[in-house]
XYZ file of C-alpha atoms in Angstrom:
730
model
C 0.000 0.000 0.000
C 1.153 3.583 -0.626
C 2.021 5.678 2.363
C 0.286 9.065 2.474
C 1.699 11.629 4.863
C -0.075 14.931 5.484
C 2.089 17.895 6.399
C 1.273 21.540 6.985
C 3.432 24.426 5.912
C 3.007 28.136 6.524
C 3.375 30.559 3.632
C 3.342 34.298 4.036
C 0.728 35.942 1.861
C 3.361 38.373 0.684
C 5.143 35.391 -0.869
C 2.062 34.341 -2.817
C 2.448 35.352 -6.474
C -0.058 37.908 -7.680
C -1.526 38.571 -4.202
C -1.289 41.906 -2.464
C -1.346 40.818 1.181
C -0.357 42.147 4.563
C 1.993 39.334 5.514
C -0.563 37.265 7.430
C 0.219 33.531 7.444
C -1.713 31.355 5.050
C -1.951 27.706 6.019
C -1.216 25.382 3.127
C -2.030 21.688 3.221
C 0.289 19.429 1.256
C -0.313 15.720 0.876
C 2.657 13.566 -0.121
C 1.998 10.240 -1.739
C 4.022 7.055 -1.643
C 6.264 5.652 -4.309
C 5.037 2.109 -4.753
C 3.072 1.170 -7.845
C -0.392 -0.250 -7.245
C -1.784 -3.345 -8.832
C -4.942 -2.879 -10.841
C -7.893 -3.389 -8.504
C -10.634 -5.909 -9.015
C -13.667 -4.576 -10.817
C -16.326 -3.147 -8.507
C -19.911 -2.538 -9.545
C -19.855 1.261 -9.469
C -23.481 1.344 -10.629
C -24.615 -0.094 -7.282
C -27.317 2.298 -5.951
C -25.833 1.892 -2.472
C -22.884 4.014 -3.616
C -24.984 7.136 -4.205
C -26.863 9.655 -2.091
C -30.239 10.903 -3.264
C -29.994 14.296 -4.935
C -33.077 15.866 -3.323
C -32.183 14.652 0.157
C -28.658 15.984 -0.290
C -30.120 19.333 -1.359
C -32.198 19.331 1.819
C -29.051 18.710 3.874
C -27.495 21.855 2.376
C -30.499 23.905 3.467
C -30.125 22.496 6.979
C -26.471 23.590 7.054
C -27.643 27.096 6.182
C -30.150 26.987 9.051
C -27.378 25.921 11.434
C -25.684 29.274 10.825
C -28.550 30.970 12.681
C -27.262 29.286 15.849
C -23.605 30.115 15.276
C -22.703 33.125 17.415
C -19.528 33.563 15.363
C -21.852 35.427 12.987
C -23.217 38.861 14.000
C -26.785 38.747 15.276
C -28.564 40.283 12.278
C -26.629 38.002 9.959
C -27.790 35.015 11.991
C -31.337 36.227 11.335
C -30.392 36.558 7.657
C -29.310 32.896 7.507
C -32.626 31.829 9.038
C -34.506 33.838 6.414
C -32.315 32.443 3.622
C -33.292 28.979 4.853
C -36.934 30.037 4.372
C -36.259 31.280 0.856
C -34.285 28.136 -0.013
C -37.083 25.908 1.271
C -39.628 27.834 -0.801
C -37.629 27.105 -3.937
C -37.024 23.516 -2.834
C -40.783 22.912 -2.699
C -41.515 24.940 -5.833
C -39.015 22.993 -7.943
C -37.706 19.786 -6.344
C -40.811 18.614 -4.453
C -43.053 19.793 -7.276
C -40.962 17.781 -9.740
C -41.252 14.596 -7.691
C -45.020 15.065 -7.307
C -45.366 15.617 -11.039
C -43.331 12.492 -11.722
C -45.633 10.476 -9.466
C -48.739 11.947 -11.102
C -47.458 10.698 -14.453
C -46.863 7.240 -13.019
C -43.166 7.610 -13.793
C -41.054 5.441 -11.486
C -37.745 6.405 -13.095
C -35.021 6.544 -10.481
C -31.688 8.324 -10.279
C -28.386 6.596 -9.527
C -29.441 6.033 -5.897
C -32.348 3.847 -7.054
C -34.954 5.387 -4.722
C -38.540 5.693 -5.927
C -40.140 9.161 -5.948
C -42.724 8.116 -3.333
C -40.036 7.042 -0.872
C -38.032 10.218 -1.454
C -41.114 12.407 -0.890
C -41.902 10.597 2.347
C -38.400 11.205 3.700
C -38.417 14.821 2.519
C -41.691 15.358 4.380
C -40.292 13.901 7.597
C -37.088 15.971 7.464
C -38.755 19.186 6.278
C -41.420 19.099 8.991
C -38.757 18.687 11.643
C -36.478 21.419 10.301
C -39.216 23.988 9.619
C -40.520 23.504 13.169
C -36.942 23.923 14.376
C -36.594 27.098 12.323
C -39.516 28.727 14.140
C -38.188 27.488 17.467
C -34.831 29.159 16.738
C -36.622 32.359 15.738
C -38.942 32.491 18.747
C -36.668 31.141 21.478
C -33.236 32.369 20.389
C -33.127 35.145 17.812
C -36.103 37.317 18.775
C -35.100 37.426 22.467
C -31.500 38.205 21.462
C -32.672 40.966 19.120
C -34.893 42.425 21.824
C -31.903 42.438 24.157
C -30.186 44.572 21.504
C -33.117 46.988 21.256
C -34.904 45.480 18.249
C -38.428 44.330 19.081
C -41.189 42.755 16.986
C -44.429 43.675 18.734
C -47.207 41.101 18.985
C -50.811 42.324 19.170
C -51.084 41.582 22.868
C -48.024 43.788 23.491
C -49.317 46.948 21.773
C -49.656 50.052 23.928
C -52.765 52.234 23.598
C -50.790 54.723 21.484
C -49.548 51.935 19.216
C -53.075 50.542 18.853
C -54.305 53.973 17.753
C -51.487 54.274 15.199
C -52.208 50.789 13.809
C -55.948 51.577 13.607
C -55.286 54.763 11.621
C -52.832 52.976 9.321
C -55.296 50.152 8.758
C -58.102 52.541 7.788
C -55.937 54.746 5.565
C -53.526 52.283 3.936
C -54.851 48.749 4.245
C -58.639 48.941 4.143
C -58.747 50.745 0.750
C -56.696 48.058 -1.011
C -57.831 44.824 0.656
C -60.589 42.740 -0.973
C -62.342 40.233 1.298
C -63.937 37.352 -0.581
C -66.958 35.673 1.000
C -67.342 32.010 0.072
C -70.747 30.975 -1.240
C -72.127 29.450 -4.496
C -71.651 32.741 -6.356
C -68.230 33.380 -4.825
C -66.191 30.195 -5.261
C -62.817 29.742 -3.650
C -60.455 32.226 -5.331
C -57.265 31.401 -7.204
C -54.480 32.516 -4.899
C -51.079 33.582 -6.125
C -48.092 31.391 -5.322
C -46.620 32.120 -1.856
C -49.043 34.994 -1.201
C -50.147 35.792 2.369
C -53.828 34.999 2.930
C -56.283 34.587 5.798
C -59.189 32.239 6.201
C -61.916 33.856 8.313
C -64.802 32.239 10.210
C -67.873 34.510 10.312
C -71.077 34.570 12.340
C -74.239 36.588 11.602
C -75.868 37.880 8.416
C -74.612 40.359 5.870
C -76.465 43.156 4.056
C -77.971 40.669 1.580
C -79.231 38.363 4.296
C -76.557 35.760 3.683
C -75.669 33.724 6.740
C -72.077 33.879 7.915
C -69.686 31.174 6.927
C -66.170 31.587 5.637
C -64.238 34.253 3.778
C -60.746 34.601 2.333
C -58.636 37.706 2.872
C -55.705 37.992 0.445
C -53.160 40.391 1.959
C -52.380 43.209 -0.502
C -49.100 42.320 -2.235
C -48.300 46.021 -2.619
C -47.922 46.484 1.148
C -44.806 45.615 3.160
C -45.181 42.659 5.495
C -43.234 44.379 8.249
C -43.653 48.014 9.245
C -41.544 50.114 11.633
C -43.357 51.939 14.411
C -42.735 55.685 14.613
C -39.812 56.440 16.915
C -42.022 58.373 19.324
C -44.162 55.252 19.853
C -41.233 52.961 20.602
C -39.922 52.209 24.046
C -36.839 54.227 24.926
C -33.765 52.773 23.259
C -35.793 50.437 21.017
C -36.613 50.148 17.322
C -39.938 48.332 17.047
C -41.824 46.644 14.226
C -45.300 45.244 13.639
C -46.352 42.654 11.085
C -48.995 43.363 8.466
C -50.567 40.040 9.456
C -50.992 41.308 13.038
C -52.707 44.477 11.818
C -55.118 42.506 9.626
C -55.831 40.105 12.502
C -56.546 43.003 14.855
C -59.036 44.685 12.540
C -60.557 41.840 10.545
C -64.049 42.709 11.818
C -63.740 46.142 10.172
C -63.914 44.295 6.858
C -67.160 42.498 7.736
C -69.394 45.160 9.358
C -72.259 43.811 11.432
C -70.788 40.310 11.569
C -68.676 38.615 14.208
C -65.304 37.216 13.303
C -64.988 33.926 15.162
C -61.462 33.302 13.930
C -58.897 34.641 11.491
C -55.920 32.484 10.536
C -53.061 33.153 8.153
C -52.033 30.628 5.528
C -49.814 30.426 2.479
C -49.816 28.057 -0.482
C -46.603 27.103 -2.273
C -47.172 26.091 -5.891
C -45.213 24.323 -8.601
C -43.121 27.153 -10.075
C -41.103 25.203 -12.629
C -41.560 26.225 -16.234
C -41.436 23.946 -19.233
C -41.275 25.096 -22.830
C -41.535 22.426 -25.505
C -39.012 23.247 -28.253
C -41.154 21.324 -30.764
C -44.124 23.620 -30.173
C -42.518 27.046 -29.753
C -41.797 29.446 -32.571
C -41.160 32.509 -30.355
C -39.411 31.761 -27.058
C -39.971 35.228 -25.569
C -43.740 35.086 -26.164
C -43.939 31.539 -24.826
C -42.113 32.503 -21.645
C -44.374 35.485 -21.034
C -47.288 33.065 -20.983
C -45.430 30.642 -18.708
C -44.614 33.426 -16.245
C -48.326 34.031 -15.747
C -48.997 30.319 -15.362
C -46.224 29.980 -12.726
C -48.253 32.058 -10.280
C -51.021 29.472 -10.345
C -49.250 26.120 -10.632
C -50.408 23.049 -8.767
C -50.170 23.328 -4.964
C -47.336 21.450 -3.243
C -47.267 22.809 0.329
C -49.739 24.489 2.696
C -48.479 26.563 5.626
C -51.008 27.613 8.272
C -50.940 29.286 11.665
C -50.535 26.670 14.383
C -53.814 27.736 16.075
C -55.966 27.176 12.965
C -58.809 24.689 13.708
C -58.659 21.254 12.066
C -61.916 21.714 10.151
C -60.585 24.844 8.402
C -57.274 23.134 7.673
C -59.049 20.144 6.144
C -61.166 22.537 4.074
C -58.020 24.211 2.704
C -56.326 20.887 2.013
C -59.333 19.790 -0.041
C -59.371 23.070 -1.969
C -55.736 22.678 -2.941
C -55.898 18.884 -3.434
C -53.171 18.302 -0.870
C -52.613 15.570 1.711
C -51.873 15.784 5.423
C -48.114 15.378 4.837
C -48.206 18.564 2.725
C -49.400 20.595 5.735
C -46.987 22.684 7.822
C -48.277 24.325 11.026
C -46.043 27.257 11.954
C -45.600 29.284 15.132
C -45.205 32.710 13.591
C -45.578 34.521 10.274
C -46.039 32.146 7.341
C -43.918 34.334 5.098
C -40.683 34.729 7.035
C -38.642 35.672 3.970
C -40.369 39.056 3.926
C -38.588 39.867 7.204
C -35.487 40.512 5.077
C -36.575 44.153 4.897
C -35.492 44.698 8.496
C -31.867 43.922 7.573
C -31.717 46.997 5.373
C -33.794 49.156 7.698
C -31.731 48.812 10.871
C -28.641 50.991 11.185
C -26.704 48.937 13.715
C -23.232 48.276 12.284
C -22.199 46.291 15.364
C -24.908 43.700 14.576
C -23.746 42.944 11.018
C -20.527 41.859 9.310
C -17.819 44.483 9.360
C -17.535 46.435 6.089
C -14.610 45.955 3.737
C -13.379 47.450 0.497
C -12.673 45.000 -2.352
C -9.183 45.478 -3.688
C -7.932 46.149 -7.194
C -4.767 44.653 -8.708
C -2.100 47.308 -9.251
C -2.277 46.778 -13.010
C -5.875 48.033 -13.072
C -5.499 51.101 -10.884
C -4.554 53.516 -13.659
C -4.559 53.834 -17.409
C -6.482 51.921 -20.025
C -7.836 48.520 -19.108
C -7.073 47.348 -22.636
C -3.387 48.224 -22.158
C -3.265 46.345 -18.853
C -4.957 43.219 -20.215
C -2.774 43.232 -23.335
C 0.327 42.927 -21.138
C -0.770 40.036 -18.916
C -3.764 37.906 -18.025
C -5.520 39.352 -14.967
C -7.450 37.186 -12.514
C -9.950 38.640 -10.038
C -11.335 36.752 -7.048
C -14.718 38.222 -6.138
C -15.935 39.494 -3.727
C -12.495 39.927 -2.142
C -11.451 41.757 -5.295
C -13.685 44.234 -7.040
C -16.136 43.424 -9.826
C -15.889 47.009 -11.089
C -13.121 46.299 -13.681
C -15.574 44.198 -15.705
C -18.100 47.036 -15.635
C -15.408 49.608 -16.431
C -14.076 47.489 -19.311
C -17.488 47.600 -20.966
C -17.850 51.335 -20.329
C -14.405 51.936 -21.841
C -15.294 49.727 -24.803
C -18.526 51.667 -25.357
C -16.624 54.990 -25.451
C -13.584 53.793 -27.393
C -13.841 54.648 -31.128
C -11.426 51.802 -31.913
C -13.763 49.142 -30.504
C -15.711 47.602 -33.350
C -17.714 44.789 -31.773
C -18.826 43.490 -28.376
C -20.378 40.101 -27.717
C -21.614 38.975 -24.321
C -23.680 36.309 -22.594
C -26.154 37.353 -19.891
C -27.707 34.817 -17.518
C -28.467 36.666 -14.272
C -27.663 40.347 -14.508
C -30.128 42.534 -12.598
C -32.812 44.909 -13.808
C -30.701 48.051 -13.257
C -27.422 46.614 -14.500
C -24.614 49.028 -15.369
C -23.322 46.343 -17.740
C -26.544 46.486 -19.740
C -26.317 50.306 -19.734
C -22.823 50.074 -21.217
C -24.017 47.656 -23.905
C -26.906 50.011 -24.701
C -24.444 52.919 -25.014
C -22.188 50.879 -27.286
C -25.071 49.881 -29.554
C -26.363 53.461 -29.631
C -22.956 54.608 -30.865
C -23.080 52.218 -33.796
C -20.862 49.436 -32.491
C -21.746 45.867 -33.381
C -23.251 44.582 -30.136
C -24.494 40.995 -29.877
C -25.956 39.744 -26.607
C -26.927 36.152 -25.861
C -29.609 36.423 -23.161
C -30.777 33.271 -21.444
C -34.471 33.924 -20.951
C -34.935 30.711 -18.950
C -32.663 31.632 -16.007
C -34.985 30.419 -13.250
C -36.813 33.249 -11.419
C -34.984 35.869 -13.535
C -37.089 35.342 -16.664
C -39.096 38.564 -16.301
C -35.978 40.703 -15.758
C -34.265 39.104 -18.735
C -37.237 39.768 -20.996
C -37.036 43.456 -20.033
C -33.280 43.523 -20.637
C -33.784 41.986 -24.070
C -36.312 44.663 -25.028
C -34.049 47.452 -23.785
C -31.075 46.174 -25.776
C -33.106 45.616 -28.925
C -34.466 49.168 -28.779
C -30.865 50.446 -28.663
C -29.963 48.498 -31.800
C -28.182 45.519 -30.278
C -28.600 42.068 -31.773
C -30.265 39.921 -29.114
C -30.134 36.141 -29.321
C -31.902 33.749 -26.977
C -29.316 31.020 -27.283
C -30.098 27.479 -28.390
C -33.641 26.287 -27.741
C -32.872 22.964 -26.065
C -29.779 24.195 -24.174
C -29.597 26.965 -21.600
C -26.684 29.318 -22.233
C -24.987 29.298 -18.842
C -21.463 30.244 -19.997
C -20.098 33.570 -18.728
C -18.255 35.180 -21.658
C -17.430 38.617 -23.010
C -15.610 39.211 -26.300
C -14.377 42.587 -27.553
C -12.829 43.310 -30.961
C -10.643 46.415 -31.133
C -8.587 47.928 -33.965
C -5.014 48.553 -32.861
C -2.265 49.809 -35.223
C -4.236 48.727 -38.257
C -4.909 45.187 -36.972
C -7.754 43.624 -35.039
C -6.977 42.699 -31.432
C -9.281 40.469 -29.377
C -10.034 40.703 -25.646
C -12.142 38.394 -23.515
C -13.567 37.946 -20.070
C -14.377 34.465 -18.775
C -15.955 33.874 -15.402
C -17.378 31.339 -13.000
C -20.215 33.668 -11.953
C -22.834 35.962 -13.402
C -22.549 39.524 -14.682
C -24.414 40.812 -11.631
C -22.797 43.576 -9.576
C -24.866 42.855 -6.456
C -24.212 39.119 -6.268
C -20.530 39.784 -7.058
C -20.378 41.252 -3.536
C -21.996 38.167 -2.015
C -20.763 35.211 -4.105
C -17.199 33.943 -4.461
C -16.228 33.760 -8.136
C -13.227 34.063 -10.432
C -12.954 36.445 -13.388
C -10.243 36.111 -16.030
C -9.446 39.113 -18.234
C -7.292 38.033 -21.150
C -5.950 38.953 -24.573
C -4.514 35.467 -25.092
C -4.991 34.710 -28.780
C -5.951 31.062 -28.314
C -8.526 31.757 -25.584
C -10.014 34.730 -27.438
C -10.246 32.718 -30.661
C -12.156 29.979 -28.836
C -14.516 32.484 -27.214
C -15.183 33.943 -30.666
C -15.975 30.457 -32.024
C -18.407 29.731 -29.194
C -20.263 32.980 -29.909
C -20.429 32.128 -33.611
C -21.822 28.730 -32.734
C -24.504 30.303 -30.520
C -25.593 32.858 -33.103
C -25.305 30.785 -36.254
C -25.858 27.199 -37.334
C -23.608 24.383 -38.463
C -21.543 21.559 -37.059
C -19.705 21.909 -33.766
C -16.617 24.054 -34.252
C -13.191 22.835 -33.197
C -12.393 24.508 -29.898
C -8.688 24.212 -29.153
C -8.096 25.609 -25.652
C -11.456 25.902 -23.901
C -13.583 22.959 -22.847
C -17.112 23.413 -24.074
C -20.377 21.809 -22.955
C -22.328 20.008 -24.256
C -19.494 18.874 -26.565
C -16.095 18.328 -24.929
C -16.344 19.268 -21.249
C -17.699 16.049 -19.767
C -15.467 13.752 -21.805
C -12.306 15.715 -20.987
C -13.081 15.910 -17.265
C -13.478 12.132 -17.147
C -10.205 11.792 -19.064
C -8.335 14.070 -16.664
C -9.661 12.207 -13.625
C -8.731 8.869 -15.224
C -5.291 10.265 -16.059
C -4.650 10.857 -12.338
C -5.747 7.273 -11.656
C -3.336 5.886 -14.247
C -0.472 7.907 -12.801
C -1.278 6.672 -9.299
C -1.314 3.057 -10.508
C 2.241 3.643 -11.766
C 3.321 4.742 -8.299
C 3.220 8.464 -9.024
C 1.457 11.032 -6.917
C -2.194 11.519 -7.783
C -4.127 14.483 -6.414
C -7.384 16.119 -7.512
C -9.088 19.172 -6.005
C -12.597 19.898 -7.248
C -14.529 22.926 -6.030
C -18.060 23.443 -7.291
C -21.620 23.928 -6.123
C -22.985 20.438 -6.756
C -21.719 16.951 -7.622
C -24.485 14.719 -8.989
C -23.427 13.421 -12.441
C -22.988 9.616 -12.193
C -20.156 9.158 -14.728
C -18.035 11.814 -13.072
C -18.725 10.241 -9.677
C -17.683 6.841 -11.011
C -14.481 8.360 -12.401
C -13.705 9.790 -8.952
C -14.404 6.386 -7.374
C -11.938 4.788 -9.823
C -9.359 7.434 -8.987
C -9.779 6.796 -5.280
C -9.421 3.064 -5.780
C -6.174 3.725 -7.646
C -4.819 5.750 -4.714
C -5.530 9.295 -5.908
C -6.149 11.748 -3.075
C -9.411 13.521 -3.965
C -10.319 16.698 -2.083
C -13.806 17.819 -3.047
C -15.190 21.179 -1.901
C -18.892 20.855 -2.727
C -21.106 23.564 -1.291
C -24.496 21.987 -1.935
C -25.708 18.686 -3.352
C -23.313 15.750 -3.368
C -24.421 12.292 -4.491
C -20.962 10.742 -4.002
C -20.393 8.778 -0.789
C -16.939 9.359 0.709
C -14.917 7.060 2.993
C -16.323 3.771 1.677
C -13.691 1.024 2.158
C -12.206 -0.047 -1.166
C -14.297 2.519 -3.049
C -13.858 6.080 -1.818
C -11.547 5.913 1.175
C -9.266 8.478 -0.486
C -12.082 10.969 -1.096
C -12.880 13.783 1.317
C -15.913 16.015 0.762
C -16.356 19.292 2.564
C -18.925 22.066 2.344
C -18.061 25.651 3.257
C -20.938 27.792 4.566
C -20.106 31.334 5.600
C -20.537 35.028 5.016
C -20.202 34.615 1.246
C -21.926 32.059 -0.937
C -19.239 29.765 -2.297
C -19.784 29.805 -6.061
C -16.380 29.254 -7.690
C -16.000 26.222 -9.943
C -12.339 25.210 -10.018
C -10.797 21.883 -11.071
C -7.160 21.163 -10.193
C -5.200 18.109 -11.354
C -1.660 17.367 -10.121
C -0.775 15.558 -13.380
C 2.615 14.204 -12.259
C 3.892 17.678 -11.399
C 2.664 19.289 -14.625
C -0.418 20.560 -12.848
C -3.481 21.932 -14.617
C -5.984 24.323 -13.063
C -9.285 25.054 -14.765
C -12.104 27.468 -13.921
C -15.608 26.897 -15.210
C -19.179 28.093 -15.365
C -20.298 24.455 -14.932
C -20.996 22.287 -11.932
C -20.534 18.504 -11.908
C -24.189 17.949 -12.823
C -25.890 16.282 -15.767
C -27.696 19.467 -16.744
C -24.411 21.399 -16.947
C -22.595 18.702 -18.879
C -25.284 17.749 -21.393
C -28.098 20.325 -21.432
C -26.347 23.681 -21.148
C -23.807 25.739 -23.039
C -20.856 26.010 -20.643
C -17.206 26.966 -20.829
C -14.249 25.718 -18.831
C -11.011 27.654 -19.229
C -7.426 26.814 -18.228
C -5.277 29.216 -16.248
C -2.363 29.384 -18.655
C -0.373 31.860 -16.561
C 1.457 29.679 -14.016
C 1.483 32.419 -11.375
C -2.291 32.715 -11.568
C -2.693 28.939 -11.460
C -0.463 28.736 -8.383
C -2.442 31.481 -6.710
C -5.732 29.652 -7.288
C -4.253 26.386 -6.003
C -3.246 28.178 -2.808
C -6.768 29.551 -2.509
C -8.079 25.985 -2.776
C -5.640 24.729 -0.168
C -6.848 27.459 2.185
C -10.345 25.977 1.958
C -8.949 22.532 2.729
C -7.659 23.626 6.139
C -10.769 25.615 7.131
C -11.941 24.489 10.575
C -14.480 27.237 11.317
C -17.026 27.128 8.481
C -16.297 23.700 7.060
C -18.597 20.671 7.211
C -17.270 17.198 6.377
C -19.601 14.785 4.594
C -19.835 11.381 6.301
C -20.489 8.067 4.593
C -24.029 7.974 6.080
C -24.986 11.283 4.444
C -24.681 13.450 7.546
C -22.307 16.401 7.786
C -19.954 16.998 10.726
C -19.078 20.585 11.549
C -15.354 21.211 11.964
C -14.173 22.744 15.219
C -10.705 24.212 15.792
C -10.787 22.986 19.383
C -7.640 24.214 21.135
C -5.810 24.775 17.863
C -5.657 27.765 15.556
C -9.004 28.844 14.135
C -8.762 28.990 10.332
C -11.590 30.496 8.294
C -10.940 30.324 4.568
C -13.210 33.253 3.784
C -11.686 35.437 6.497
C -8.176 34.489 5.371
C -8.964 35.425 1.761
C -10.720 38.587 2.865
C -7.563 39.724 4.634
C -5.382 38.523 1.766
C -7.166 40.384 -1.005
C -9.414 43.082 0.442
C -8.558 46.357 2.091
C -10.101 46.724 5.529
C -12.378 49.747 5.949
C-alpha cells in the first residue's frame, strides 16, 4: 500500500504570487503520496445504488447547514437572522421545484429513479419527515433564540397583545388609511367560489357569524393580503420604548381589525395561511416558434401552478385546515403548522432598515490589482492575463471594461452572454451605449434563467431598442457560460479581448458570491470564445475549440479523461491528487471516475457547497475521497478543477458544476489558467479551503455532515483568510 503523509506548511501571503497581502500567514495543506506502484484493482460494480446519495435529500441537507448558521454566534446577530430567512427562501424554492418535480413524476406514473435507485414516493416521504422537523426547528430558533437576542439589543417585533394604547391607535389609523382601501375580502358561497391565490401569497381564512347586508348567513371568507404592502412596518420612533426600534407585522394588523372588513358580523377566527405552488416552467421546443412570447405566458402560469405545500398558523382549527387541504388537493403530509408569520422571507426588509453596524458583518473594500489602478484597461490586459477573485477583489473592472469599450472609437464589436444580470445593471447600460454609438453589439440572453425570466425579458427589449442584436441562445440548451468578447482595432490590426468567469454579470451578487474572473488577450482563448459565440448565433456543425472545454461537446469527456489520467499515474506509483470545487456533484459518470481514482490511490479533495451524491470514505471505493462544504458570510460559487498531473499541474475554472444538466443540457465553458502564477495562486486559494476548521462541514459516509471545530488549535476560516489577503479593511 502507498504511504500518504499529510504535512502543513506556513506561507506568508506576501510570498504568494499575484496577491497583495499584509503578511498574514496562510496555512497550506500538502499531501505527499508514496512511491510504490499499485496493482490494478478488481472490478467493482460502481453502478450499485448503495454508492450514491439521493440528490433531493442531499439538497435538503445543504439547506439544513444554512439553518445551522442561525445558531452560530460567530456570525453577528442580524446576519444570523439573515441565515434563518435564507433557509426560508431556499425551502420555498425547494418545494416549488424539487418537491413539485417529484409530485409531477408520481402523477405521471413515472417510477424512473436516479443513480441512488430510490422511488419518488419514498423520497417524498423522507423529505416530508425531514422538512417538517427542520421547519418547526426554524420557528423554534426564531422564537426562542433570535427574537429574544434581538430584543436584548433593542430590536423588538411587537405582537398584538403587546401593543400600547398609542400603538393601537397608530395601527388603527394605518389600517383605515392604507390597508382597508386596497384589501378585498372574498366571502365564500355558491356565487363566490374559492379564489385562485397567487403562489406564496399571504392569505387569511376567516370564520364569520351573523348575516350580511344581503341576508346571507355567515360562513367563511378569504382575505388575500395586498401584495403592494410591506409585510413588516416600523413603528414611529415616538411610539417605541426608549432605546428600542420596534416593528409590527402586516398580518398582526389585519388580525386586529378583521371585523372592520365584515361590518355587522362577528369574526370567530382569522388564521393566516400560504400556499406554495409548482413554479417550474417547461417550454416544448417542438411547439414554440417565439421563445420570448412563450415565456411570457409561462410566467403568468407559474403564479397558479399546482399546490405542493400548505403553511397555516398553528392555532388554525382542524376543520378549516381540512377545508383548505381539499381546496388545494393536498394531503396531510403537505401541511406545515407554523408558530409565527407564514412568510418569514419578507422579514429581510429589516436587515436593510436597521442601522446597527455592530450587529452585522464588518464592512470591507474590495481590492484592485495594481495593473488596473490607472490607465487603459485594454493596455493592462494586453500585457498580462488578470485574474480577479470576487468578492475579495472588485467586480468594477468588468463594468469599467465595458464602459471603456462603449466609449472607445477603436472598438468595433462586443459580444456577451447574460444569464443573471439585474434589472438596473450598469453592464446592460454600457451595452446600450455601445449599440447606440453604432458598435456591433451581440448579446446572448438566457431567458430561462430560473426566477430571472421577467428581468431578462425586459433587458432583451431594452437592448433591442438600442440596436443591439439579441439572441436567446439554443432552444434545447440553456446558455450558462459567462463570456465577453471585444474586438478592437489597434495599429491597423484587429486585437481580441475576452472575459471568462465562473459567476454571473451581476454587480450585487458579485459582492456576495465567491467567483473568479479572467481578463485576457490570449490569442488562443479569445479565438475559442469567438468560435463559441459564432456557434450560438449561427448554425452548423460543432466548431473545433482548441483551448477551452465546451459543454455540451467536450467538457464532460475531458473531465473524465483528466480524472482517469490521475488514476493511471497513481497506478504507476506516481502522486495523484485532484481538487474539485463546485456547487454540486451529482453526475454519475463523473462520480464513477472519482471512485476509480480513489481506488487507484488518488487523493481527492472535493469542496462541494451543496448537493453531493458521491459517498466518501467507503472502504475499497472512496476511502481516499474527502468532501467538505463551506458555509459562511459569502456564498461559495467558484468552480475550479485542479489536477496534479505528475507535477505538470493543470488548473481550470468553469461556469459548470458537476451535474448532468451542466454537462449535457447547457452551453458552458471551462477555461485553463495558462499563466502559471495565476494557477499557483488559485491552487493556494483551494488549499486554504482545505484547512478551514471554522465554516467547514465534512460529509460522512451515512450522508450526515460533521461541523469542523478548531478545538484548542488555531481557528482557520478560509473566507476570512482570503478577505484579509485580497481586500482592504475599511
